[in-house]
Short mmCIF file of C-alpha atoms in Angstrom, two decimals:
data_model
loop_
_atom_site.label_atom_id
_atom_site.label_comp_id
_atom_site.label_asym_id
_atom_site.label_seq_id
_atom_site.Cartn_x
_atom_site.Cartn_y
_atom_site.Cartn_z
CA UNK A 16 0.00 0.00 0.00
CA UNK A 17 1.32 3.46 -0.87
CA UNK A 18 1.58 6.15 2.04
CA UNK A 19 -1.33 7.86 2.28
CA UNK A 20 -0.84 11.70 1.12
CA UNK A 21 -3.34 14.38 0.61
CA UNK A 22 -6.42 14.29 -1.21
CA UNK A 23 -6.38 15.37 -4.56
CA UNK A 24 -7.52 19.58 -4.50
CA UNK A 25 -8.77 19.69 -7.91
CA UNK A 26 -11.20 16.65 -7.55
CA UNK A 27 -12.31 18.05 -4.08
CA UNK A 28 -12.25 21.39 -5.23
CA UNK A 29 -14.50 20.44 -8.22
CA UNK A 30 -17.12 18.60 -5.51
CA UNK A 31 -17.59 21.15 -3.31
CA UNK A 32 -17.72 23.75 -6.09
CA UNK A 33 -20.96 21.72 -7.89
CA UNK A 34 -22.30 20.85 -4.83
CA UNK A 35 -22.85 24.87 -3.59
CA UNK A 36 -23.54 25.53 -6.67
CA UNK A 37 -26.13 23.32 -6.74
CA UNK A 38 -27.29 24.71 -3.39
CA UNK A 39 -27.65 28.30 -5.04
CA UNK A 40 -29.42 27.13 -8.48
CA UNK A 41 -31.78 24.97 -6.09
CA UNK A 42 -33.07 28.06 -4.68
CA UNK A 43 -33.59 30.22 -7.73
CA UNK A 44 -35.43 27.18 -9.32
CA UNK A 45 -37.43 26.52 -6.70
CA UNK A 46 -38.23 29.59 -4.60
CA UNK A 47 -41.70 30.45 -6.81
CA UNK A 48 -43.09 26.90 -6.51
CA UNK A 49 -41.91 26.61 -3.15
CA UNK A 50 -43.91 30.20 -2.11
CA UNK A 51 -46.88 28.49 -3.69
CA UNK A 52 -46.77 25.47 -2.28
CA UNK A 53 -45.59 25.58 1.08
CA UNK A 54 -45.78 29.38 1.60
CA UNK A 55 -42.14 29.96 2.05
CA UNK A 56 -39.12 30.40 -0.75
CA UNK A 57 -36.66 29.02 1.21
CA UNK A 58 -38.51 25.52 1.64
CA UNK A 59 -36.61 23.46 -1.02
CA UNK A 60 -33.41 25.15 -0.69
CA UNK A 61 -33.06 24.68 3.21
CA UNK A 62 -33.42 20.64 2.59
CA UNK A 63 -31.19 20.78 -0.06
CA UNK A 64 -28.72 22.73 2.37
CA UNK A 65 -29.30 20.24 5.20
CA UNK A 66 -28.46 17.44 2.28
CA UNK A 67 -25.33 18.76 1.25
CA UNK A 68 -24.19 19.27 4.94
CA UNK A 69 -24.56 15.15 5.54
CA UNK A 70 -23.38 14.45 2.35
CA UNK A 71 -20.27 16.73 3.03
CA UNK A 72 -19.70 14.61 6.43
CA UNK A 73 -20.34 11.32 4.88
CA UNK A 74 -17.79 12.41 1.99
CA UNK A 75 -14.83 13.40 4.96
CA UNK A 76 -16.00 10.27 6.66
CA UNK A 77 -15.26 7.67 3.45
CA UNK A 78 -12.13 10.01 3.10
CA UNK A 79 -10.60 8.68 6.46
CA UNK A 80 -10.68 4.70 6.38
CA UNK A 81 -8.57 2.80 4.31
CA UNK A 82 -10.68 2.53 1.08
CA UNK A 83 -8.85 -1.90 0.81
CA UNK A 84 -11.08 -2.28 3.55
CA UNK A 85 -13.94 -2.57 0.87
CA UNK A 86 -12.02 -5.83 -0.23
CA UNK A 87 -13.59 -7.58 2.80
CA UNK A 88 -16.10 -10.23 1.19
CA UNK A 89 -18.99 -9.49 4.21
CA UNK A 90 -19.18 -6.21 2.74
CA UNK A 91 -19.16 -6.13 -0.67
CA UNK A 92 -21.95 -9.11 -0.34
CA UNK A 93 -23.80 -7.39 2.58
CA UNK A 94 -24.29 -4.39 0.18
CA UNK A 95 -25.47 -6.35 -2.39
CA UNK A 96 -28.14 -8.24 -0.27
CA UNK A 97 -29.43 -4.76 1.44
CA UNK A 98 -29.94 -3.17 -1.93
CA UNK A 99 -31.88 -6.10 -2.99
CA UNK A 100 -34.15 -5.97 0.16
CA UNK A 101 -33.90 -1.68 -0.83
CA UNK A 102 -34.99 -2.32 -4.55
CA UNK A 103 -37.82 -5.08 -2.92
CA UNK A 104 -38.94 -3.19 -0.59
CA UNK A 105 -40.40 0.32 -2.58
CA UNK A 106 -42.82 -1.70 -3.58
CA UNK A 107 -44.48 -1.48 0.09
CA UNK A 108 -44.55 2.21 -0.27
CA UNK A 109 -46.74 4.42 -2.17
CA UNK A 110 -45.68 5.40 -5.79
CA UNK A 111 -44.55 8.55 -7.04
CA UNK A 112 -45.77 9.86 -10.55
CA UNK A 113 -46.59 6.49 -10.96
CA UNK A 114 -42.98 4.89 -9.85
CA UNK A 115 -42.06 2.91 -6.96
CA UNK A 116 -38.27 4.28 -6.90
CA UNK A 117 -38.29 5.46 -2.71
CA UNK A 118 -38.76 3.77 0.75
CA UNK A 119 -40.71 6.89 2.49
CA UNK A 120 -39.75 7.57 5.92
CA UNK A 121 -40.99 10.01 8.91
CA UNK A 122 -38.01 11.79 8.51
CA UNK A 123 -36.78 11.22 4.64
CA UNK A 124 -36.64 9.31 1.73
CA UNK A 125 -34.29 6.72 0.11
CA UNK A 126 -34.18 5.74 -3.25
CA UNK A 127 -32.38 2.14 -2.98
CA UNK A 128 -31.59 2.44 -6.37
CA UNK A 129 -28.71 5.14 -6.04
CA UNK A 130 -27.27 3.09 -3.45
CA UNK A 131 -26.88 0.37 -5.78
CA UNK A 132 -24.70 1.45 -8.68
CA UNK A 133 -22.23 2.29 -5.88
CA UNK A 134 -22.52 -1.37 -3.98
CA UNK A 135 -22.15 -2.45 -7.90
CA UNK A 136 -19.06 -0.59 -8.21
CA UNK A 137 -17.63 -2.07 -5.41
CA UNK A 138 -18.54 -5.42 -6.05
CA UNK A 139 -16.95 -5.55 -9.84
CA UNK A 140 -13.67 -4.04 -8.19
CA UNK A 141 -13.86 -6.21 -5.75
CA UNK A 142 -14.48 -9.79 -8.19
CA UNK A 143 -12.43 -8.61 -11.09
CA UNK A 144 -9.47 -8.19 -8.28
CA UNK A 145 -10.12 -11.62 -7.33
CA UNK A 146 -10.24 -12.74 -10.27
CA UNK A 147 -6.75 -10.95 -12.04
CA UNK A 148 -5.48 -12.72 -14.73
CA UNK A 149 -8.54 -14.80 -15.57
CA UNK A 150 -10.19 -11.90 -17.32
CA UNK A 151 -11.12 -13.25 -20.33
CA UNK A 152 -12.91 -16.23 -18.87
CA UNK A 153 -16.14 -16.32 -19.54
CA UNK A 154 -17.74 -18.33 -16.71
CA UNK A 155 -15.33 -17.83 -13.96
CA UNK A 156 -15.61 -14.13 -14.50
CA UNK A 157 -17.51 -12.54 -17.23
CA UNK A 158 -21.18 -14.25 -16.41
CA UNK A 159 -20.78 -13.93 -12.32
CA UNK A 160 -20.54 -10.18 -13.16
CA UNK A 161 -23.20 -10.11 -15.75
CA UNK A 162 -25.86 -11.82 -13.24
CA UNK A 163 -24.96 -9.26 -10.47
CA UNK A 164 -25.45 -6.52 -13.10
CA UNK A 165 -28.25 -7.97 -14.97
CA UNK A 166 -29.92 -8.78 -10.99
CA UNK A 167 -29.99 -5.29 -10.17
CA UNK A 168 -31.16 -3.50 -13.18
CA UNK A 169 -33.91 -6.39 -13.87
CA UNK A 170 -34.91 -5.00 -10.01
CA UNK A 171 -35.07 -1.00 -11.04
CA UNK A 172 -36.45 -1.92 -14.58
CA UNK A 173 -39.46 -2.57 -12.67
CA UNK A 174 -39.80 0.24 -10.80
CA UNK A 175 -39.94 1.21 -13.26
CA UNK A 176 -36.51 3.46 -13.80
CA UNK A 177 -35.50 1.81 -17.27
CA UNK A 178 -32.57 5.06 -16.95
CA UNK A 179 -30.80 4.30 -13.87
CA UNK A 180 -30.78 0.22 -15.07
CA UNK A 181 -28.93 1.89 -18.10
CA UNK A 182 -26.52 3.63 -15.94
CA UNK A 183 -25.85 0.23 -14.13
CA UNK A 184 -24.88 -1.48 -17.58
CA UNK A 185 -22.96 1.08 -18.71
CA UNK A 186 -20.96 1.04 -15.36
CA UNK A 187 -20.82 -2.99 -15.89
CA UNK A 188 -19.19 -2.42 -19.59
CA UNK A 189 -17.07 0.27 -18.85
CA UNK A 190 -15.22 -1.22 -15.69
CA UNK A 191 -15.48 -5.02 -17.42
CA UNK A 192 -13.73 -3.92 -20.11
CA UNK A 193 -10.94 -2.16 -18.42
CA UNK A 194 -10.33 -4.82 -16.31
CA UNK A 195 -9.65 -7.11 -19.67
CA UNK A 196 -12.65 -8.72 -20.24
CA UNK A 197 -12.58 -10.13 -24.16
CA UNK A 198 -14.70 -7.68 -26.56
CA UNK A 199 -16.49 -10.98 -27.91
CA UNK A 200 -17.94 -11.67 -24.33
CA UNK A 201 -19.70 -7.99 -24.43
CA UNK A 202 -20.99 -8.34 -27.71
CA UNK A 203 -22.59 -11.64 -26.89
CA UNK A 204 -23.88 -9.65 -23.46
CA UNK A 205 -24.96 -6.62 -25.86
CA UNK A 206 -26.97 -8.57 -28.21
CA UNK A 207 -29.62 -9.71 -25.88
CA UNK A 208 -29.39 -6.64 -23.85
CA UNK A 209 -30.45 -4.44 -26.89
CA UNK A 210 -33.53 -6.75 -27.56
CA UNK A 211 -35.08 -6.49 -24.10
CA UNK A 212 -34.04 -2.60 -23.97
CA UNK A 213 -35.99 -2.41 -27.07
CA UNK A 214 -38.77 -4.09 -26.06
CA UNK A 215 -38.80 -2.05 -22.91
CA UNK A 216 -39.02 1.20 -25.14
CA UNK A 217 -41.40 0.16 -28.34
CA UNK A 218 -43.76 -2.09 -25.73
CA UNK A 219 -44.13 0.12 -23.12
CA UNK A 220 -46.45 2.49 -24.63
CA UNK A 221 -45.72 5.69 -22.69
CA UNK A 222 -41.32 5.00 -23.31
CA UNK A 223 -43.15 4.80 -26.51
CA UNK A 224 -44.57 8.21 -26.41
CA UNK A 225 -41.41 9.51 -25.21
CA UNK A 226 -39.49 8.27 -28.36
CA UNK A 227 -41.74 9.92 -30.99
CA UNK A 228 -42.07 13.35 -28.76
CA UNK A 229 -38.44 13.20 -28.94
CA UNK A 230 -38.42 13.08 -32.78
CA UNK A 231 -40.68 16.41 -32.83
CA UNK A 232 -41.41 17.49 -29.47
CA UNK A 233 -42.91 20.74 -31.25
CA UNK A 234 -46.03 18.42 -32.63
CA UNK A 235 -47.38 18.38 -29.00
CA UNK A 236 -46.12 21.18 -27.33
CA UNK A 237 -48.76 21.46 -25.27
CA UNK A 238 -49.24 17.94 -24.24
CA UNK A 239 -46.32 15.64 -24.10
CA UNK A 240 -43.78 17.63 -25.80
CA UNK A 241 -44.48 20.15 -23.07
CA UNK A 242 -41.61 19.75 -20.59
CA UNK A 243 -38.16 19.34 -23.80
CA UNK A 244 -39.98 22.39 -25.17
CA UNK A 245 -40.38 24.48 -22.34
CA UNK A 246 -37.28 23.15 -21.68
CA UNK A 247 -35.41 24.73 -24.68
CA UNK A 248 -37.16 28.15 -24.59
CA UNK A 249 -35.45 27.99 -21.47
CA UNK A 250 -31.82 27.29 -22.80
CA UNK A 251 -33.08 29.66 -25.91
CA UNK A 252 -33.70 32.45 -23.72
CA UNK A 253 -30.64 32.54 -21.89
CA UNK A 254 -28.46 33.38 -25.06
CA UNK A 255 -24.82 34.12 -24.45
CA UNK A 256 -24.30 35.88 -21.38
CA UNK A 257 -28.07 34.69 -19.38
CA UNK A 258 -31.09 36.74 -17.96
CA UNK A 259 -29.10 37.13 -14.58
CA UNK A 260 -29.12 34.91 -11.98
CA UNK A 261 -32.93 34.29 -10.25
CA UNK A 262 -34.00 36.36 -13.52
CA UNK A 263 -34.99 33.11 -15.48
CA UNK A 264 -38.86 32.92 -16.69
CA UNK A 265 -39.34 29.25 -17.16
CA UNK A 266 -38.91 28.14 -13.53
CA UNK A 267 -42.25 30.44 -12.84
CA UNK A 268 -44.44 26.99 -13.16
CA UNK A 269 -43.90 26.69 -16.78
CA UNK A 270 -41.35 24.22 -16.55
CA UNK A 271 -41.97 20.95 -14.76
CA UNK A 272 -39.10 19.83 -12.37
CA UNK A 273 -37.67 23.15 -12.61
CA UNK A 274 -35.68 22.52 -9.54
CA UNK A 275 -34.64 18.81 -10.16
CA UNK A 276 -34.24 17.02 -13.07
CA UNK A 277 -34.57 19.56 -15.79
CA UNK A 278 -32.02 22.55 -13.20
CA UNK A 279 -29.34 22.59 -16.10
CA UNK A 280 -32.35 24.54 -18.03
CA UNK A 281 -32.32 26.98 -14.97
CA UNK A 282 -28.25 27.33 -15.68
CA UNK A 283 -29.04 27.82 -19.43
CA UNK A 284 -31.73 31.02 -18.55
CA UNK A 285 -30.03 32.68 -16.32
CA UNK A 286 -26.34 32.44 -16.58
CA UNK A 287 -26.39 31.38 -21.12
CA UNK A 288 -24.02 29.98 -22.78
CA UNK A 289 -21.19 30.41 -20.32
CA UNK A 290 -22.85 29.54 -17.18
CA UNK A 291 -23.58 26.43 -18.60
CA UNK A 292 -20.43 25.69 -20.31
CA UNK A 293 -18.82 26.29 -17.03
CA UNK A 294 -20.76 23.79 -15.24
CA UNK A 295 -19.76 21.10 -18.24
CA UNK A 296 -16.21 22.30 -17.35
CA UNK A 297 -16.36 21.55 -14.60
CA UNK A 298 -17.49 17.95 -14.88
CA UNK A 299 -14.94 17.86 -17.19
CA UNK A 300 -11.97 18.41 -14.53
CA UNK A 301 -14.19 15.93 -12.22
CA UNK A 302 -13.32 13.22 -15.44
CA UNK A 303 -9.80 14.39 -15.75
CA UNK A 304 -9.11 13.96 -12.11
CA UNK A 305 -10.91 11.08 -11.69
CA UNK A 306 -9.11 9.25 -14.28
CA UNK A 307 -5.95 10.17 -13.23
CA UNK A 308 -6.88 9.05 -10.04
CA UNK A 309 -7.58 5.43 -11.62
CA UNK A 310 -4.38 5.38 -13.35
CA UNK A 311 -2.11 6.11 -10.64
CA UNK A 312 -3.81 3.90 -7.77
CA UNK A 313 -1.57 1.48 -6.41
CA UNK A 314 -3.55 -1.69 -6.66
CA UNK A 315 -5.74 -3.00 -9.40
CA UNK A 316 -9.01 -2.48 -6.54
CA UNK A 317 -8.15 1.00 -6.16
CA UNK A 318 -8.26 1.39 -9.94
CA UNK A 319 -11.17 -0.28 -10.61
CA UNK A 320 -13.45 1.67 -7.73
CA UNK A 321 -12.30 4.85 -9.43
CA UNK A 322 -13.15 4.05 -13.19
CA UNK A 323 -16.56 3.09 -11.91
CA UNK A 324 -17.23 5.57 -9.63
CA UNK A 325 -15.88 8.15 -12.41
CA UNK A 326 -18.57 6.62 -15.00
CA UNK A 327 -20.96 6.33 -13.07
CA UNK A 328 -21.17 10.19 -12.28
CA UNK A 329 -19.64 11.82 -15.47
CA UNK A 330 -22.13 9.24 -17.82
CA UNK A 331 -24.93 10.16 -15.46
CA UNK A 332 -24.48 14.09 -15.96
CA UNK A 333 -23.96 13.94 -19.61
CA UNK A 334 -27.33 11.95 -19.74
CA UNK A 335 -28.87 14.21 -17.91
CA UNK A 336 -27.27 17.64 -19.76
CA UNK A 337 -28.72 15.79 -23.21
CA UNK A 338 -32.35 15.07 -21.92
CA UNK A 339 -32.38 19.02 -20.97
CA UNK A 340 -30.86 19.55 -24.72
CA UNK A 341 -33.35 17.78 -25.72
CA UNK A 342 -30.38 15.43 -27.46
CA UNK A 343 -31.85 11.64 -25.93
CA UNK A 344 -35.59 11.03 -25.17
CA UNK A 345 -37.05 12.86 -21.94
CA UNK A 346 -35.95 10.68 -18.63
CA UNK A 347 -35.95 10.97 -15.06
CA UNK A 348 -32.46 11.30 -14.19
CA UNK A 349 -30.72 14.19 -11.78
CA UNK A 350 -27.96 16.28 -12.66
CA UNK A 351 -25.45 14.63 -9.90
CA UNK A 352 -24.49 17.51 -7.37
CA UNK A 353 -26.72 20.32 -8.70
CA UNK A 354 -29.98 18.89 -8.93
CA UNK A 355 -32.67 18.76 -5.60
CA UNK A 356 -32.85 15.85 -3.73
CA UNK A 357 -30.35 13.81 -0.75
CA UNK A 358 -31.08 10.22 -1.93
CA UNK A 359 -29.00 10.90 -5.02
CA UNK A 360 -26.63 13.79 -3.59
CA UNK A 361 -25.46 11.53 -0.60
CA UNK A 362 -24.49 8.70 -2.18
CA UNK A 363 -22.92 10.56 -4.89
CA UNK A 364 -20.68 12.87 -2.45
CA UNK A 365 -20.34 9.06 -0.28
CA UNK A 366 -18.94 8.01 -3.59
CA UNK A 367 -16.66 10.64 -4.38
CA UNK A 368 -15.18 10.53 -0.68
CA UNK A 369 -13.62 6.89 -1.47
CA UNK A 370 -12.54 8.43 -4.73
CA UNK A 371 -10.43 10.44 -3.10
CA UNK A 372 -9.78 8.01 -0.54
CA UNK A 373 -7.80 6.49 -3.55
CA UNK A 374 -6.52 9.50 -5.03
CA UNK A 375 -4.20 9.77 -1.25
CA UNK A 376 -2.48 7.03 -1.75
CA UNK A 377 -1.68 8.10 -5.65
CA UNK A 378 0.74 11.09 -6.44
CA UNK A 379 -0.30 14.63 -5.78
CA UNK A 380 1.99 16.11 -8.65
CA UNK A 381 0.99 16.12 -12.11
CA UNK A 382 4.62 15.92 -12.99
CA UNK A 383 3.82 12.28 -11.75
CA UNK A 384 1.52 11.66 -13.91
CA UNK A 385 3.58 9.97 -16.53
CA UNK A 386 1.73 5.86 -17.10
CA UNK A 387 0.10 5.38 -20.33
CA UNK A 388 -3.58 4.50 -20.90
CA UNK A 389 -2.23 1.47 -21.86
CA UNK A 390 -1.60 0.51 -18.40
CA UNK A 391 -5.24 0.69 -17.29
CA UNK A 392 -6.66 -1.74 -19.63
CA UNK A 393 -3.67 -3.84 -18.22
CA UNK A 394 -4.71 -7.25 -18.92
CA UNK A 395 -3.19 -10.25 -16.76
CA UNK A 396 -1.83 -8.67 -13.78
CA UNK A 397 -2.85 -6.38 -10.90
CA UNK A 398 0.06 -3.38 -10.39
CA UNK A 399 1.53 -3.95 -7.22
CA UNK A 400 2.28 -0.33 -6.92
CA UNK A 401 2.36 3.05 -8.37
CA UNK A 402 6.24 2.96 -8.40
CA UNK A 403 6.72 -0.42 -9.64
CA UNK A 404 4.58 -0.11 -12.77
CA UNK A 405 6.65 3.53 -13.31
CA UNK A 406 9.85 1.34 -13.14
CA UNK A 407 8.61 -1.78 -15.60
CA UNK A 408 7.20 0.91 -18.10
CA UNK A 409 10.49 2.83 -18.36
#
């Protein structure tokens, strides 16, 4: 194990940055509904402070332990089994816009789901460690993985949250496939995948819906091309430089989820073009640092927590950035950090505090940062350490 230096700045820098942020654009997308509903402005924006606050502790908290602990098999198992009771158990609970995606407390809410891709993470790390150098196996290590996977996203499908089951494969394929497993393996994986995905959208008459509004949301833009149209007036109306910041129109009940899913319209209106190119620059430095995080880890574990933890977040926000672009068909996913709501903001900060758990035991120079890509797609071995692979590349 490396000696543990300091976290990376940038990538912390970069979380708490997006997180305030978020904080700030919560409030200006939510203070109108919020008046209306619950008689106060502030409503939404206090539990989204109170949010970030936990998630800040939980995110110092994962900082502190030694991130190998994860390794332990009780864990990574134990996680797997409570999400499964998590993902069971919404069902007991009322739905939500016709989704059973929470377990409703007294005091809060939980969507198991969110939970889940990280307990996946950490499971594939943990098995595709285990299983170095056997990589391109297909039944010692490609289909365990692929039942896992496919478990969990058969479990949200039904929610139904056919989105986050999409983030949960593309977490699977992305950290699979850096570990070594054979391209043949995911194409066999991919081909029945697509069929039931596409049965899921052309069967399911309201994912159907969604498809043809997103080939001309303008045909009904007062019915179900409402919300991507109102949506780009939004983005429209911000121009270069924005209406100002709390200036924006749209959030004034026109558009639905002003204040959640559809926020990076918010960012559009009232701080344009470079508001919102700042927040996708942002995300950017989150990828940059995260990867360079995963390559210089000092154990094959280390590198394959960060990859997925990295994907999982960066894929999620691009997702999200093209529904509100109106670039992919209208879904319910959050903009990680920004967007209202703790049962995706906490385990997203949890997640980033064991990615930079790993990044203290990489180097904190970028002169260091001198491995090629090739060594993270490293095939039949797990790097013993940072300074070893540095010697055996040179």
């Amino acid at each position: 194990m490396a000696r543990k230096l300091a976290p990376d700045k940038w990538l912390f820098a970069a979380t708490i940055g997006l997180a305030l942020f978020g904080v700030v654009m919560v409030y200006s997308a939510s203070a109108v509904m919020a008046q209306k509903e619950n008689g106060n402005q502030f409503y939404y924006v206090i539990k989204q402070g109170v949010w970030v606050a936990i998630g800040f502790i939980v995110m110092l908290l994962a900082m502190q332990f030694n991130y190998q602990q994860l390794k332990n098999r009780r864990i990574v198992y134990t996680l797997l089994v409570l999400c499964t009771i998590g993902l069971i158990s919404v069902f007991a609970f009322s739905s939500t816009n016709g989704a059973h995606r929470w377990i409703k407390l007294k005091v809060f809410s939980m969507q198991p789901s969110e939970i889940a891709k990280l307990a996946l993470i950490i499971f594939l790390a943990y098995f595709l460690e285990k299983r170095a150098g056997e990589e391109g196996d297909f039944w010692r290590t490609f289909l365990p993985c692929g039942i896992v996977t496919g478990w969990l996203a058969a479990l949200v499908v039904i929610e139904p949250d056919f989105g986050t089951a999409m983030m949960l494969a593309l977490i699977f394929t992305v950290v699979i496939y850096t570990a070594g497993a054979r391209v043949l393996h995911l194409a066999m994986a991919a081909a029945p995948a697509l069929v039931v995905a596409a049965g899921l959208l052309i069967f399911v008459p309201w994912r159907l819906q969604r498809l043809i509004t997103f080939l001309d949301p303008w045909a009904d833009q007062r019915g179900a091309g409402f919300q991507v149209v109102q949506s780009l007036i939004a983005i429209g109306s911000g121009g270069t430089n924005g209406l100002g910041f709390a200036q924006g129109k749209q959030k004034m009940l026109f558009l639905p989820f002003a204040h959640s899913d559809f926020i990076f319209a918010v960012v559009g209106e009232e701080l344009g073009l470079f508001g919102a190119l700042a927040v996708v620059a942002v995300f950017a430095l989150f990828l940059w640092r995260g990867i360079r995080t995963a390559l210089l880890a000092p154990d094959r574990f280390g590198m394959l927590l960060s990859i997925g933890i990295v994907t999982g977040i960066v894929a999620q926000a691009l997702f999200n950035i093209s529904v509100v672009l109106s670039m992919v068909p209208t879904k319910g996913i959050p903009l990680p950090f920004i967007s209202y709501g703790g049962s995706s903001l906490v385990p997203t900060l949890a997640a980033v505090g064991i990615l930079l758990n790993v990044s203290q035991h990489a180097s904190g120079n970028i002169s260091d940062f001198r491995l090629p890509i090739a060594n993270l797609t490293k095939r039949y071995e797990a790097r013993p350490s940072r300074q070893a692979a540095i010697e055996n590349w040179q």
